[in-house]
């Protein structure tokens, strides 16, 4: 990030001192949302500087009430809770769909809440990975998140195919260099007739790089491949237009930037043309069946899929685990993804500018410096001084995330992080470096 861009984003008064940070917080229209969270606290009892919302978002206050309410309804209603008049569990998951659709740029018939992320990847691969003749390879990125890689490897083996032969990886062999969209296009161009499916992270978990998703959809489509995205690090972080981008399918979790709690039920997107196609093969269960006949049990023995993304559901919703999702999504409805993204770009640019201005070329930032090519997260490599940085950050009450061997990930989240926190964080990193010969 050049200081020119930083000035464009943050104002020409941009300077190193804490007053500038405080003035940014003062004029932040979203500053009130911080009070809506119960943030983890440090040893001194003060809220931590929580920069790991990309791993596990903090607790929205209203989520606690939502869970308690469902416990009370369970106690009071028992099995009648499924059909009780006001808020039956029967269609609990469907009540989230308008907010969720808005968040990912999809119609309510194109999204569903179900299972965990990796389970959903497997279910979607079951529907969308159809190897045929020479066309049987799956294109993924390097480094792919381990679970995604394992899902693809085991899925290929389950088809009787050899993952070493059928996985095509794009990206750098080491960790950390950004993935070049032109490289993906080239791979699709050269190997197009062999590629059945493309599965990429919309925002890479390690580097924080955001891919140009519509560009990749176009390239995959012209190569004749199906294209899906893992949006674990993208949902609630960057604006998405899955329907308009013509993505075939996507999957994500809700416990990272969406703040719906550890292991929260995950999300899927299937483009309308697939979601409404009841002939599309799938691994089904009763919750994906037409609602009218779902409970007829032995009277209607044949599976009749619902003509929407929820037709990929298998089991009844885990009510207690799902309860926080409503309040978590409401915060996005209220704040608006446009405003959140605007603050996010500024927060991350400010942190980066402080780090680079203070540390110059002693710090290697892996995340692209163009705000259009990244989300909230900054990843940096610090060979030889990761330990010292970890200690200094801890002292300053900063919760960051270290990935072996030497990568620090910091993810300022616009719903609850402040500009002043960026200033304190950069100060702690600088102090660590100054102690390092
Ligand atoms: C967080 C994350 C996962 C985790 O998968 P679960 O099934 O929720 O445990 C998978 N893939 C990516 C890219 C992730 O970022």
XYZ file of C-alpha atoms and ligand atoms in Angstrom:
452
model
C 0.000 0.000 0.000
C 1.521 3.273 -1.065
C 0.992 6.204 1.270
C -0.886 7.809 -1.614
C -3.543 5.078 -1.494
C -3.568 5.212 2.303
C -4.163 8.972 2.122
C -6.921 8.509 -0.432
C -8.645 6.054 1.876
C -7.965 7.673 5.236
C -7.645 11.381 4.525
C -4.713 13.670 3.863
C -4.284 14.355 7.605
C -3.023 10.755 7.925
C -0.246 10.616 10.515
C 1.412 8.221 12.936
C 0.088 9.437 16.282
C -2.795 7.991 18.321
C -4.936 11.116 17.924
C -5.442 10.365 14.273
C -6.678 6.852 15.164
C -9.057 8.271 17.745
C -10.404 10.792 15.255
C -11.136 7.969 12.792
C -13.055 6.117 15.504
C -14.907 9.281 16.413
C -16.243 9.707 12.890
C -16.955 5.983 12.350
C -20.703 5.491 11.685
C -20.412 1.816 12.706
C -18.667 2.370 16.039
C -21.824 1.493 18.020
C -21.800 -2.140 16.844
C -18.861 -2.985 19.096
C -21.195 -2.704 22.105
C -23.342 -5.473 20.680
C -20.618 -8.082 21.311
C -19.283 -9.808 24.368
C -15.572 -9.651 23.498
C -13.066 -12.038 25.095
C -11.145 -10.305 27.876
C -7.467 -10.166 28.709
C -5.800 -10.827 32.074
C -6.601 -7.262 33.208
C -10.305 -7.763 32.538
C -10.382 -5.311 29.621
C -11.689 -6.477 26.231
C -8.919 -8.034 24.176
C -7.944 -6.569 20.813
C -9.605 -9.423 19.016
C -8.068 -9.825 15.545
C -9.046 -13.456 14.994
C -12.631 -13.004 13.833
C -11.444 -14.879 10.733
C -11.042 -17.985 12.946
C -13.889 -17.648 15.418
C -16.004 -14.514 15.556
C -16.927 -13.265 19.056
C -20.320 -13.659 20.745
C -23.067 -11.244 19.660
C -24.883 -10.366 22.900
C -28.253 -11.243 21.402
C -27.049 -14.765 20.593
C -27.003 -15.702 24.267
C -30.687 -14.746 24.590
C -31.549 -16.589 21.395
C -30.093 -19.854 22.734
C -31.718 -19.424 26.145
C -35.047 -18.776 24.469
C -34.870 -22.023 22.507
C -33.956 -23.930 25.676
C -37.014 -22.444 27.390
C -39.223 -23.327 24.448
C -37.889 -26.877 24.511
C -38.718 -27.102 28.237
C -42.197 -25.608 27.809
C -43.280 -27.177 24.529
C -41.382 -30.419 24.086
C -42.082 -31.946 20.708
C -44.746 -29.315 19.968
C -41.894 -26.847 19.513
C -41.556 -28.141 15.952
C -45.008 -26.875 14.990
C -45.779 -24.194 17.560
C -47.536 -21.282 15.926
C -45.167 -18.364 16.398
C -41.700 -19.655 15.622
C -41.847 -23.349 14.840
C -38.522 -25.181 14.655
C -39.972 -26.787 11.552
C -38.813 -23.910 9.378
C -36.226 -22.339 11.654
C -33.520 -22.518 8.983
C -35.760 -20.833 6.408
C -36.125 -17.731 8.543
C -32.411 -16.992 8.024
C -32.535 -17.185 4.246
C -33.508 -13.578 3.360
C -30.568 -12.187 5.374
C -28.220 -14.886 4.165
C -29.256 -14.412 0.534
C -28.576 -10.678 0.874
C -25.156 -11.363 2.381
C -23.969 -13.593 -0.483
C -25.929 -12.047 -3.340
C -28.405 -14.865 -3.883
C -32.123 -15.522 -3.937
C -33.699 -17.226 -0.929
C -34.196 -20.313 -3.092
C -30.467 -20.468 -3.811
C -29.174 -20.713 -0.221
C -29.614 -23.166 2.647
C -28.263 -23.592 6.177
C -27.143 -27.104 7.043
C -24.347 -29.328 8.394
C -20.693 -28.301 8.627
C -18.695 -26.752 5.815
C -16.700 -29.850 4.871
C -19.802 -32.050 4.980
C -21.400 -29.626 2.548
C -18.364 -29.673 0.260
C -18.700 -33.450 0.054
C -22.449 -33.244 -0.632
C -21.909 -30.631 -3.335
C -19.077 -32.647 -4.892
C -21.498 -35.581 -4.979
C -23.854 -33.498 -7.106
C -21.390 -31.502 -9.192
C -18.350 -33.703 -9.704
C -19.293 -35.933 -12.613
C -16.104 -37.346 -14.119
C -16.581 -38.447 -17.680
C -14.014 -39.696 -20.178
C -10.915 -37.531 -20.097
C -12.720 -34.801 -18.185
C -12.188 -35.818 -14.586
C -9.635 -33.496 -12.978
C -10.377 -31.061 -10.141
C -8.563 -27.740 -10.069
C -7.771 -26.366 -6.596
C -5.381 -23.738 -5.240
C -2.117 -24.112 -3.389
C -2.163 -23.744 -0.486
C -5.725 -25.021 -0.163
C -7.204 -25.303 3.327
C -6.359 -28.823 4.578
C -9.985 -29.888 4.972
C -10.811 -28.841 1.402
C -7.830 -30.739 0.078
C -8.764 -33.823 2.115
C -12.351 -33.601 0.894
C -11.234 -33.500 -2.728
C -8.627 -36.260 -2.259
C -11.026 -38.632 -0.534
C -13.840 -37.822 -2.942
C -11.639 -38.765 -5.880
C -10.557 -41.987 -4.177
C -14.169 -42.821 -3.442
C -14.742 -42.641 -7.209
C -11.844 -45.077 -7.631
C -9.608 -42.319 -9.027
C -6.043 -41.369 -8.128
C -5.864 -37.940 -6.420
C -2.237 -37.461 -7.484
C -3.264 -37.720 -11.103
C -6.590 -35.919 -10.914
C -5.872 -32.928 -8.666
C -4.488 -29.972 -10.563
C -3.049 -27.292 -8.292
C -2.513 -23.658 -9.167
C -0.441 -21.240 -7.114
C 3.024 -21.148 -5.656
C 4.648 -24.292 -4.271
C 5.812 -22.418 -1.150
C 3.377 -20.732 1.155
C 2.328 -17.246 0.622
C 2.666 -15.837 -2.881
C -0.611 -14.475 -4.227
C -2.392 -16.600 -6.796
C -2.413 -15.061 -10.216
C -5.815 -15.137 -11.907
C -4.008 -15.241 -15.244
C -2.339 -18.463 -14.078
C -5.725 -20.003 -13.364
C -6.956 -18.934 -16.789
C -3.885 -20.446 -18.371
C -4.351 -23.758 -16.532
C -7.965 -23.816 -17.708
C -6.851 -23.018 -21.195
C -4.127 -25.670 -21.362
C -5.905 -28.456 -19.464
C -9.489 -27.364 -20.142
C -10.685 -30.624 -21.647
C -9.466 -32.597 -18.645
C -10.994 -30.388 -15.960
C -14.384 -31.409 -14.624
C -14.581 -29.046 -11.684
C -12.895 -25.963 -10.219
C -12.971 -25.479 -6.447
C -11.198 -22.417 -5.070
C -11.222 -20.346 -1.909
C -12.873 -16.984 -2.650
C -10.564 -15.454 -0.042
C -7.471 -17.550 0.713
C -7.260 -18.562 4.374
C -3.498 -18.125 4.602
C -2.751 -15.008 2.602
C -6.091 -13.193 2.772
C -6.022 -12.778 -1.007
C -9.432 -12.281 -2.622
C -9.774 -13.880 -6.031
C -11.505 -12.181 -8.911
C -14.388 -14.642 -8.731
C -16.419 -13.490 -11.757
C -13.283 -13.687 -13.909
C -12.656 -17.255 -12.772
C -16.259 -18.260 -13.378
C -15.953 -17.008 -16.922
C -12.708 -18.891 -17.541
C -14.061 -22.122 -16.018
C -17.256 -21.828 -18.002
C -15.433 -21.419 -21.310
C -13.329 -24.463 -20.453
C -16.534 -26.438 -19.886
C -15.907 -26.980 -16.153
C -18.265 -26.610 -13.211
C -17.110 -23.915 -10.774
C -17.581 -23.732 -7.006
C -16.073 -21.594 -4.249
C -15.251 -22.191 -0.628
C -16.266 -18.905 0.962
C -15.282 -19.617 4.580
C -13.054 -16.513 4.624
C -15.212 -14.470 2.264
C -18.729 -14.479 3.738
C -19.277 -11.493 5.997
C -15.876 -10.188 4.894
C -16.235 -9.086 1.286
C -19.300 -8.295 -0.850
C -20.496 -11.287 -2.872
C -22.854 -11.530 -5.869
C -22.989 -15.285 -6.342
C -26.105 -15.315 -8.498
C -24.978 -12.552 -10.845
C -21.465 -13.960 -11.088
C -23.087 -17.174 -12.276
C -21.241 -19.358 -9.759
C -22.462 -22.974 -9.889
C -22.158 -23.699 -6.175
C -20.515 -22.448 -2.986
C -20.135 -23.477 0.642
C -19.043 -21.626 3.754
C -19.142 -21.728 7.532
C -20.815 -19.188 9.814
C -18.397 -19.177 12.731
C -15.721 -16.929 11.197
C -16.700 -13.410 10.065
C -20.433 -14.123 10.540
C -20.002 -14.661 14.313
C -22.630 -17.399 14.706
C -20.641 -19.460 17.213
C -18.197 -22.381 17.298
C -19.277 -25.122 14.900
C -22.376 -23.175 13.806
C -24.379 -24.839 11.006
C -22.900 -23.887 7.649
C -24.249 -22.402 4.414
C -24.536 -23.507 0.805
C -25.356 -21.789 -2.459
C -26.594 -23.525 -5.571
C -27.350 -21.363 -8.564
C -31.065 -21.234 -9.313
C -30.650 -23.309 -12.463
C -29.294 -26.163 -10.313
C -31.290 -25.519 -7.121
C -34.600 -25.851 -8.949
C -33.479 -28.899 -10.919
C -35.075 -31.756 -9.006
C -33.477 -34.272 -11.370
C -29.963 -33.258 -10.299
C -28.375 -36.207 -8.471
C -27.745 -35.798 -4.776
C -27.298 -37.604 -1.485
C -30.653 -36.894 0.109
C -32.550 -37.094 3.367
C -36.015 -36.254 4.666
C -35.289 -32.547 5.269
C -34.590 -32.080 1.575
C -37.925 -33.641 0.717
C -40.975 -31.668 -0.380
C -42.337 -30.171 2.843
C -45.889 -31.236 2.075
C -45.019 -34.927 2.175
C -41.962 -34.924 4.438
C -43.879 -36.322 7.394
C -46.000 -38.841 5.557
C -43.283 -41.363 6.253
C -44.294 -44.819 5.063
C -47.263 -43.379 3.130
C -44.974 -41.660 0.616
C -41.894 -43.826 0.360
C -40.250 -41.990 -2.560
C -37.900 -39.038 -2.137
C -39.322 -35.909 -3.766
C -36.693 -33.134 -3.588
C -37.725 -29.581 -2.797
C -37.112 -27.363 -5.824
C -34.577 -25.129 -4.062
C -31.168 -25.211 -2.354
C -32.817 -26.561 0.812
C -33.483 -29.690 -1.254
C -29.888 -30.637 -0.369
C -30.676 -30.738 3.369
C -30.599 -34.149 5.008
C -31.478 -33.788 8.685
C -33.753 -31.685 10.845
C -32.068 -28.447 11.965
C -29.911 -28.501 15.144
C -32.050 -25.894 16.877
C -29.697 -24.926 19.711
C -26.651 -24.674 17.465
C -28.602 -22.678 14.899
C -30.167 -20.159 17.266
C -27.236 -17.648 17.258
C -27.322 -17.344 13.476
C -30.414 -15.097 13.545
C -28.916 -12.368 15.764
C -25.539 -12.744 14.022
C -27.069 -12.119 10.588
C -29.217 -9.255 11.925
C -26.042 -7.303 12.671
C -25.098 -7.550 8.978
C -28.619 -6.489 7.950
C -28.394 -3.462 10.205
C -24.857 -2.397 9.370
C -25.109 -3.233 5.655
C -22.329 -5.016 3.794
C -21.543 -1.863 1.791
C -20.763 0.190 4.879
C -18.935 -2.712 6.520
C -16.730 -3.207 3.487
C -15.944 0.496 3.356
C -14.797 0.497 6.984
C -12.994 -2.814 6.525
C -10.912 -1.465 3.627
C -9.940 1.555 5.733
C -9.151 -0.432 8.895
C -6.885 -2.861 7.054
C -5.227 -0.112 5.008
C -4.544 1.830 8.192
C -3.012 -1.168 9.967
C -0.888 -1.933 6.920
C 0.232 1.672 6.576
C 1.243 1.820 10.252
C 3.186 -1.426 9.978
C 4.951 -0.538 6.757
C 5.696 3.031 7.840
C 7.191 1.764 11.108
C 9.008 -1.301 9.826
C 9.757 -0.644 6.193
C 11.119 -3.656 4.363
C 11.815 -5.669 7.516
C 8.268 -6.937 7.319
C 7.025 -9.107 4.473
C 3.311 -8.733 3.952
C 1.931 -11.670 1.944
C -1.497 -10.168 1.379
C -1.873 -8.207 -1.871
C -1.587 -4.468 -1.199
C -4.419 -3.607 -3.573
C -7.558 -3.289 -1.382
C -9.581 -4.742 -4.274
C -7.610 -7.985 -4.050
C -8.043 -8.699 -0.381
C -10.537 -8.791 2.459
C -9.935 -7.792 6.069
C -6.967 -10.035 6.776
C -3.283 -9.109 6.674
C -0.815 -11.999 6.665
C 2.845 -11.378 7.228
C 5.918 -13.463 7.399
C 8.378 -12.807 10.206
C 11.213 -15.329 10.036
C 13.208 -15.373 13.246
C 11.080 -13.010 15.262
C 7.640 -14.618 15.346
C 8.145 -15.597 19.003
C 9.016 -12.097 20.098
C 6.048 -10.643 18.234
C 3.769 -13.201 19.816
C 4.974 -12.205 23.294
C 4.624 -8.465 22.635
C 1.158 -8.858 21.142
C 0.065 -10.872 24.135
C 1.372 -8.177 26.481
C -0.599 -5.559 24.566
C -3.778 -7.655 24.814
C -3.828 -8.436 21.078
C -5.191 -11.796 19.986
C -3.592 -12.724 16.663
C -3.085 -16.009 14.917
C 0.219 -17.702 14.132
C 0.498 -20.335 11.450
C 3.563 -22.536 11.251
C 6.296 -21.779 10.648
C 6.357 -17.968 10.772
C 3.126 -16.433 9.461
C 1.119 -13.993 11.574
C -2.476 -13.381 10.532
C -4.359 -10.326 11.796
C -7.954 -9.804 10.721
C -9.538 -6.504 11.775
C -13.324 -6.923 11.661
C -15.334 -3.766 10.977
C -18.224 -4.826 13.240
C -16.180 -4.709 16.438
C -12.588 -3.551 15.871
C -11.467 0.074 16.163
C -8.815 2.213 14.500
C -7.211 2.809 17.868
C -6.789 -0.947 18.225
C -4.871 -0.931 14.935
C -2.578 1.731 16.353
C -1.921 -0.297 19.515
C -1.325 -3.464 17.498
C 1.158 -1.845 15.128
C 2.968 -0.417 18.181
C 3.346 -3.896 19.689
C 4.705 -5.363 16.441
C 7.133 -2.453 16.119
C 8.337 -2.912 19.711
C 9.064 -6.574 19.005
C 11.062 -5.721 15.919
C 13.063 -3.032 17.691
C 14.201 -5.652 20.198
C 15.317 -7.943 17.407
C 18.860 -7.550 16.156
C -12.461 -22.723 8.310
C -12.373 -23.473 7.034
C -12.810 -24.803 6.951
C -13.338 -25.540 8.155
O -14.191 -26.563 7.793
P -15.255 -27.153 8.838
O -15.906 -28.227 8.074
O -16.150 -26.028 9.245
O -14.506 -27.655 10.027
C -12.723 -25.439 5.726
N -12.237 -24.786 4.634
C -11.802 -23.501 4.696
C -11.279 -22.827 3.472
C -11.847 -22.821 5.894
O -11.395 -21.572 5.953
